[in-house]
Short mmCIF file of C-alpha atoms in Angstrom, two decimals:
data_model
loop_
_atom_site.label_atom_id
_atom_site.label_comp_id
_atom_site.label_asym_id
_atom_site.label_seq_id
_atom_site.Cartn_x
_atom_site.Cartn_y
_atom_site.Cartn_z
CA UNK N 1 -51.66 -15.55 31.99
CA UNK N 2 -49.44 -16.16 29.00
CA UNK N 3 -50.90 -19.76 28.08
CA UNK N 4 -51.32 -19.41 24.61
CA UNK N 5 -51.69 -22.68 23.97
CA UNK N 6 -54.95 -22.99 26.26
CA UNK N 7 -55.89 -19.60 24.39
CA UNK N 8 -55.91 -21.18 21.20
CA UNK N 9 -57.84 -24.10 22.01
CA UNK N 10 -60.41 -21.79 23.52
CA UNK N 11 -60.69 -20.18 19.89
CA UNK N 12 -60.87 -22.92 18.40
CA UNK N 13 -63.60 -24.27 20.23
CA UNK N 14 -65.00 -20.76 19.94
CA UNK N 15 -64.34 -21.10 16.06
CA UNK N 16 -66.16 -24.91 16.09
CA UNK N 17 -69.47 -22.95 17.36
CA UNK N 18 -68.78 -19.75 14.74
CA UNK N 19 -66.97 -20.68 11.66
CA UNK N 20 -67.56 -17.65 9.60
CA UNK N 21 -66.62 -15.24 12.64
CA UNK N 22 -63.82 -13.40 10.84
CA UNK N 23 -62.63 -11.87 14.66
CA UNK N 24 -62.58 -15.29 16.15
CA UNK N 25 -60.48 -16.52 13.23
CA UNK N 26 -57.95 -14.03 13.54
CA UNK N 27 -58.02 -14.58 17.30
CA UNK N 28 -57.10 -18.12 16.93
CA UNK N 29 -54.29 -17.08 14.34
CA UNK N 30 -53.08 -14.71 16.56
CA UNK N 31 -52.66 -17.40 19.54
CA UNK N 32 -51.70 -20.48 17.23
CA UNK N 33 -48.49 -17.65 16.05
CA UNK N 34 -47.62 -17.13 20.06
CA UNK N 35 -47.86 -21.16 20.90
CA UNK N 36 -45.87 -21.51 17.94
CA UNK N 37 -48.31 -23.73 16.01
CA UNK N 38 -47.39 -21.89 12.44
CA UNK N 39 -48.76 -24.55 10.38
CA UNK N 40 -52.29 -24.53 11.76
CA UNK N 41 -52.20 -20.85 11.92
CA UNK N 42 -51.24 -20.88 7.95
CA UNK N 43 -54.37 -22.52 7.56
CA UNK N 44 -56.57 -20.13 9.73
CA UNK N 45 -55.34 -17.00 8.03
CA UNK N 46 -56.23 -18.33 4.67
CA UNK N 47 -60.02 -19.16 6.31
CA UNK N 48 -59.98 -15.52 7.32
CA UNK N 49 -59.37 -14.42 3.69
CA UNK N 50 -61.37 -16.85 2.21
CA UNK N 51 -64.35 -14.98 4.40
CA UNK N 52 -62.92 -11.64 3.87
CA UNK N 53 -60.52 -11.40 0.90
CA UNK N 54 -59.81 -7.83 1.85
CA UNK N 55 -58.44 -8.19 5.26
CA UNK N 56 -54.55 -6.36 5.39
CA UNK N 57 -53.86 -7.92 8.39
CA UNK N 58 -53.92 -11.33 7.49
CA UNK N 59 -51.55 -11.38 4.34
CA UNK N 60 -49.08 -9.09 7.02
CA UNK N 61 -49.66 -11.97 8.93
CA UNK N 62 -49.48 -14.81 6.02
CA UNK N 63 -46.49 -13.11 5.08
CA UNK N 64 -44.85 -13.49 8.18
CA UNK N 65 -45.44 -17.07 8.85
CA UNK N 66 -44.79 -18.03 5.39
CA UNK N 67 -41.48 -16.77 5.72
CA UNK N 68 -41.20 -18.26 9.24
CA UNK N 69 -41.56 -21.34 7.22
CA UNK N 70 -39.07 -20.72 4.45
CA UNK N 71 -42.21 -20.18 1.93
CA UNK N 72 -40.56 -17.00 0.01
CA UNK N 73 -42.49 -17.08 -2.34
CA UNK N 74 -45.89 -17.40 -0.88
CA UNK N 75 -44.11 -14.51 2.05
CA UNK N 76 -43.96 -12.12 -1.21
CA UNK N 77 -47.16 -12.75 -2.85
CA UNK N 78 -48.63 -12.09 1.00
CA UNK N 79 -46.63 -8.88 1.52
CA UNK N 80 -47.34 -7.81 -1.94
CA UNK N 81 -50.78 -7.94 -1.40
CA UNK N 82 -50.78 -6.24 2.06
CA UNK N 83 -48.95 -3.19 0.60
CA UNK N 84 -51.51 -3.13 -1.91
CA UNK N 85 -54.27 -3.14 0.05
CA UNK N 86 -52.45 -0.65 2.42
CA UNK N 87 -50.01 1.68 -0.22
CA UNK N 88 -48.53 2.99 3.18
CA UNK N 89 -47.24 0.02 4.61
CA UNK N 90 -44.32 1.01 5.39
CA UNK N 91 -43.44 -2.08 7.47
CA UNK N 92 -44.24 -4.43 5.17
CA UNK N 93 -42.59 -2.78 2.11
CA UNK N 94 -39.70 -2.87 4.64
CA UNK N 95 -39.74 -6.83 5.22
CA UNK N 96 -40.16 -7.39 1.36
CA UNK N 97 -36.89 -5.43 0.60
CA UNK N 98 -35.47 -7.57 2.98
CA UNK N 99 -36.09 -10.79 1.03
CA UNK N 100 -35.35 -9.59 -2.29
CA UNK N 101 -31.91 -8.17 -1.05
CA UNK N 102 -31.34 -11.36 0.58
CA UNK N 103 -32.22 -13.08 -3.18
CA UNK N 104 -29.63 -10.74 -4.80
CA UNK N 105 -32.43 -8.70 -6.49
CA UNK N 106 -30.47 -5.51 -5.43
CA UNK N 107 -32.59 -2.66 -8.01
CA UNK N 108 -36.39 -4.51 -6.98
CA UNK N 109 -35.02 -3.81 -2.71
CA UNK N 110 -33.87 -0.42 -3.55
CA UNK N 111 -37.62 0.36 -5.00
CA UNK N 112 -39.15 -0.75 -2.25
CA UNK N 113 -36.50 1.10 0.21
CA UNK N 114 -37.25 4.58 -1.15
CA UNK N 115 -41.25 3.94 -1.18
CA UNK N 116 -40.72 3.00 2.63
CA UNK N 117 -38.21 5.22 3.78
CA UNK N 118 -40.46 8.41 3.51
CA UNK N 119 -43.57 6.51 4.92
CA UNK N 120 -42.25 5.55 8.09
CA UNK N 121 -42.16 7.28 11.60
CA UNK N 122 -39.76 7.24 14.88
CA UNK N 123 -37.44 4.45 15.04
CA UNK N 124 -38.88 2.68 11.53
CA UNK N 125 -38.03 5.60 9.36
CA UNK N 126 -34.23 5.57 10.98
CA UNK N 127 -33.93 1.58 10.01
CA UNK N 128 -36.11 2.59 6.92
CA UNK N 129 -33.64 5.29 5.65
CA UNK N 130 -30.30 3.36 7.39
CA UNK N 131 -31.16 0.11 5.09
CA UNK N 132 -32.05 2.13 1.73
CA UNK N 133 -28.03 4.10 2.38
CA UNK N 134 -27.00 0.41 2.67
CA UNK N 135 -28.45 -0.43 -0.78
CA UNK N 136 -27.07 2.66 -2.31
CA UNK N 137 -23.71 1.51 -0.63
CA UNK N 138 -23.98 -2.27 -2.88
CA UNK N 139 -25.09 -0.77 -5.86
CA UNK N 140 -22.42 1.35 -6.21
CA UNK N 141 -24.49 4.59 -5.76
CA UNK N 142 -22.08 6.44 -3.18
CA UNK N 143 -23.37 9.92 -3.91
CA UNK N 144 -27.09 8.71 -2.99
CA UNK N 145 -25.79 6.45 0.14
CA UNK N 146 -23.45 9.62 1.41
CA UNK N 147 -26.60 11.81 1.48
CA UNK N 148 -28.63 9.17 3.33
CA UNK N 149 -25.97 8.29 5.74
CA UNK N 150 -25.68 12.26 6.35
CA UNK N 151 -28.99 12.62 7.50
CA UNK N 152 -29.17 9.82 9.75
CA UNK N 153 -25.92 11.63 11.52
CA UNK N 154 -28.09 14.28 11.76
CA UNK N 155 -30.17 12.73 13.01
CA UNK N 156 -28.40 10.51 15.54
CA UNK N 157 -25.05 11.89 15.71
CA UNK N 158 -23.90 8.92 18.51
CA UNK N 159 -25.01 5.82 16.42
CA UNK N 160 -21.89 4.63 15.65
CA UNK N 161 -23.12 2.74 12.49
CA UNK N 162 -24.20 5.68 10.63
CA UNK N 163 -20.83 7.16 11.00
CA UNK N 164 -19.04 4.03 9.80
CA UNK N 165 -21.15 3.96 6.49
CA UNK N 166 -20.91 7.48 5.98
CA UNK N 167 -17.29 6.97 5.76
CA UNK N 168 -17.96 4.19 3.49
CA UNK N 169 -20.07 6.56 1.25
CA UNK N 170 -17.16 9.19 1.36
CA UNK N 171 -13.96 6.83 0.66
CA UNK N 172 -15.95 4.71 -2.26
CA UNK N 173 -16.80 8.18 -3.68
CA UNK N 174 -12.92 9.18 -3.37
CA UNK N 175 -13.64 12.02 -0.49
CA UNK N 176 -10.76 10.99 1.33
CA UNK N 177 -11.00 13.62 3.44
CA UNK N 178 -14.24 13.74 4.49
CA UNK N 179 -14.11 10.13 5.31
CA UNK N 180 -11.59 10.61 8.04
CA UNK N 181 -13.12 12.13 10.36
CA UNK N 182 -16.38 9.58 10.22
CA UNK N 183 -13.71 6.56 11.21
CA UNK N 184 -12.54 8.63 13.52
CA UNK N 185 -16.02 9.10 14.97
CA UNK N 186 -16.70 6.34 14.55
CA UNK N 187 -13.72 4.55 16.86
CA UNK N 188 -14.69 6.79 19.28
CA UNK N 189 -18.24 5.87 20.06
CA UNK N 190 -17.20 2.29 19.52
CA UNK N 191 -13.81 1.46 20.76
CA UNK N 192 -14.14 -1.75 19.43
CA UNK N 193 -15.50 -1.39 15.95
CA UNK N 194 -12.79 -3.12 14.24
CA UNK N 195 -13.49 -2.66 10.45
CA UNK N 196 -13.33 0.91 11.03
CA UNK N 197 -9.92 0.58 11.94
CA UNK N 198 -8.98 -1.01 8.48
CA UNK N 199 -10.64 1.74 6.77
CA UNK N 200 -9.32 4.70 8.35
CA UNK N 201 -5.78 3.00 7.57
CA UNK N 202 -6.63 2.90 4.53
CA UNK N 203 -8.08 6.63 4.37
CA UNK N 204 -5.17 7.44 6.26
CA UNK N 205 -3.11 6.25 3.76
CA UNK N 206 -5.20 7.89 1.08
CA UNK N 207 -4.27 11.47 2.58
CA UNK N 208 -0.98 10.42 2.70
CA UNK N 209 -0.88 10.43 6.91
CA UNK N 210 1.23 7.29 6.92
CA UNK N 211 2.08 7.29 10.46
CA UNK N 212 -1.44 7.88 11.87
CA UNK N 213 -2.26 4.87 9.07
CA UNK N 214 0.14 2.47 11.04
CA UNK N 215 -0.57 3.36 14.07
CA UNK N 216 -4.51 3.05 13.87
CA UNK N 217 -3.78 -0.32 12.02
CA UNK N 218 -1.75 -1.49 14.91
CA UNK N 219 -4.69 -0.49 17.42
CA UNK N 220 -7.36 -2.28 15.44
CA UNK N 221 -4.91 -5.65 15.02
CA UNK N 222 -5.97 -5.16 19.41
CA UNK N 223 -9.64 -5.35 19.10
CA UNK N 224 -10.78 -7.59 15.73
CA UNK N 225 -9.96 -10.80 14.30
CA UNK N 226 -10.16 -9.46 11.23
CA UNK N 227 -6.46 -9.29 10.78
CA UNK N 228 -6.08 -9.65 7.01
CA UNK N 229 -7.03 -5.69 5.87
CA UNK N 230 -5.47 -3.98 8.57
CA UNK N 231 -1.77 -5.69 7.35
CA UNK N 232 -2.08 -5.20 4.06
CA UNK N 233 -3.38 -1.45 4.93
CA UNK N 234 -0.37 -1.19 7.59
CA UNK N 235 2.12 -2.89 4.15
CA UNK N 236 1.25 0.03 1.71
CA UNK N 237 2.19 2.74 4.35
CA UNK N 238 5.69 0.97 4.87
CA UNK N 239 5.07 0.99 0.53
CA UNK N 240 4.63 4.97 0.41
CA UNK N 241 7.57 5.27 2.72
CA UNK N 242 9.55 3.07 0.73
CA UNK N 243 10.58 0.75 3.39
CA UNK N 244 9.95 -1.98 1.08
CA UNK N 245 11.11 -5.10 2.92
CA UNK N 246 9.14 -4.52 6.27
CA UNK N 247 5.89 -3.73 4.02
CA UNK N 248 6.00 -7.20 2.41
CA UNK N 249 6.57 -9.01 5.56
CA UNK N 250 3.18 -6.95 6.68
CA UNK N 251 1.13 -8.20 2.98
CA UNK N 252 3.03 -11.90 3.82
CA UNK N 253 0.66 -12.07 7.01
CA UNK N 254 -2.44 -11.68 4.71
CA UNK N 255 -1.51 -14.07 2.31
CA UNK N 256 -3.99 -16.78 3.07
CA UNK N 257 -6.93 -14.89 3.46
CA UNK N 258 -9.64 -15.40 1.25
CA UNK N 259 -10.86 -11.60 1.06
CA UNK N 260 -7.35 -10.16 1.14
CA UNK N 261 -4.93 -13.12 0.15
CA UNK N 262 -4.77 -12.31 -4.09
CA UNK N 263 -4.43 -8.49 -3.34
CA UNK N 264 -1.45 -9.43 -0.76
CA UNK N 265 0.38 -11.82 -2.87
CA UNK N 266 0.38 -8.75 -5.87
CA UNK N 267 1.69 -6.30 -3.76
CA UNK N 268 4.34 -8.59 -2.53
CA UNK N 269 5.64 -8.50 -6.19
CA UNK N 270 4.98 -4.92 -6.25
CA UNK N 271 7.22 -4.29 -3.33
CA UNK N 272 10.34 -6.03 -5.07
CA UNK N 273 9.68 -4.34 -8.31
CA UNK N 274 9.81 -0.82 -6.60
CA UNK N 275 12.72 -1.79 -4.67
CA UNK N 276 14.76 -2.97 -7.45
CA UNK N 277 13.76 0.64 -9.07
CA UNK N 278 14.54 2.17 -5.99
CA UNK N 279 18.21 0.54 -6.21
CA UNK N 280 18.61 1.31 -9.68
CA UNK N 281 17.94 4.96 -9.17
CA UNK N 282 20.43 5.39 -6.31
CA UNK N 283 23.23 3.49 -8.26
CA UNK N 284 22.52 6.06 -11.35
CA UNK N 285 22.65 8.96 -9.00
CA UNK N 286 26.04 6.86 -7.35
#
């Protein structure tokens, strides 16, 4: 009937009659977690493992709540446990990575990524793989994140996400070319994707298509808010065409961004300093 709360007073009562009944423990945990009672069930996982210091599913569980709770500290020690109790908990190596990369502690995620990755099955082993490519991607490994990203394609050739970091993978790594066609992709399964629009400007511009580069900059300016990268992107084709004045209006319009602002303001320069060249050439050639 869905009445958790009524459940886990039944267990407890249950409990009252059988305190070292490691089942009814877990039990109660299990319905104090679905009422939402996270404190009490704290304390009835930690009974379990007091009774049975063995038990995997109750630091998964621990580990869980604790982080529920904010606790990431006690959430690792639990998860660390469970994995090694189980070495092929894939799941739980999984959640751990996720709180050390959300701590910054990029190299101790990664680990844990590549123990997981191979472990998992079906739909785990695609967010397994997807999140180790994204570590690759922040630690600067493109080479590693490219070959990740690749499979997953494989894999799932209409996930629209796997395209748009294995373009990442290819334009970090300077593959220009075989970037293109993942933004491209990419655009295509999702219309509305708007940071691949700034990057296949940018890639556009990198392959020296500085037409297509303005024109998919234009398109994305349509569907994001993210406004900033697609000027400055659509400013350095005007740049490479030499049409100097229009490109720093475009870099003027990212000015006071905080991501894109400094890198606007340089070019701006730039774009009078290559004009002034520009001017001195044709008056030598007069």
């Amino acid at each position: 009937l869905k009445q958790y709360d009524k459940a886990a007073v039944a267990y407890g009562n249950a409990v009252t009659a059988y305190p070292d009944d490691v089942r009814l423990l877990a039990n109660l945990g299990h319905y104090q977690v679905l009422s939402k009672q996270y404190e009490p069930a704290i304390g009835t996982y930690e009974r379990v493992l007091a009774l049975d210091p063995e038990n995997h599913d109750a630091y998964v569980r621990l580990g869980v709540l604790y982080k529920s709770t904010g606790d990431m500290e006690k959430a690792k020690e639990s998860y660390a446990k469970a994995i090694e109790l189980d070495p092929e908990d894939a799941s739980s190596m999984g959640t751990l990575a996720k709180i050390y990369a959300d701590e910054g502690k990029k190299e101790k995620a990664m680990e844990l990524y590549e123990m997981a990755a191979p472990l998992a099955g079906g739909d785990e082993a695609l967010k397994m793989k997807s999140q180790l490519g994204r570590s690759y991607i922040e630690s600067g490994d493109f080479e590693k994140s490219a070959e990740v990203f690749a499979e997953l394609v494989e894999a799932d050739p209409q996930k629209a996400s796997y395209r748009f970091n294995l373009g990442i993978s290819y334009l970090k790594n300077k593959q220009f070319n075989e970037a293109v066609p993942q933004f491209e992709k990419t655009i295509e399964l999702e219309p509305s994707y708007g940071d691949a629009y700034q990057y296949l400007a940018i890639s556009y511009n990198q392959v020296n298509q500085y037409s297509k580069a303005i024109e998919t900059a234009k398109k994305g300016l349509e569907v994001t808010d993210k406004k900033a990268g697609l000027y400055c992107a659509w400013g350095k084709s005007l740049e490479k065409l030499q049409r100097y004045d229009e490109a720093v209006e475009k870099f003027e319009r990212a000015v006071g961004d905080a991501q894109w602002g400094s890198y606007a303001t340089k070019q701006i320069k730039r774009q009078g300093d290559l004009k002034k060249r520009a001017d001195a050439i044709k008056q030598q050639q007069g």
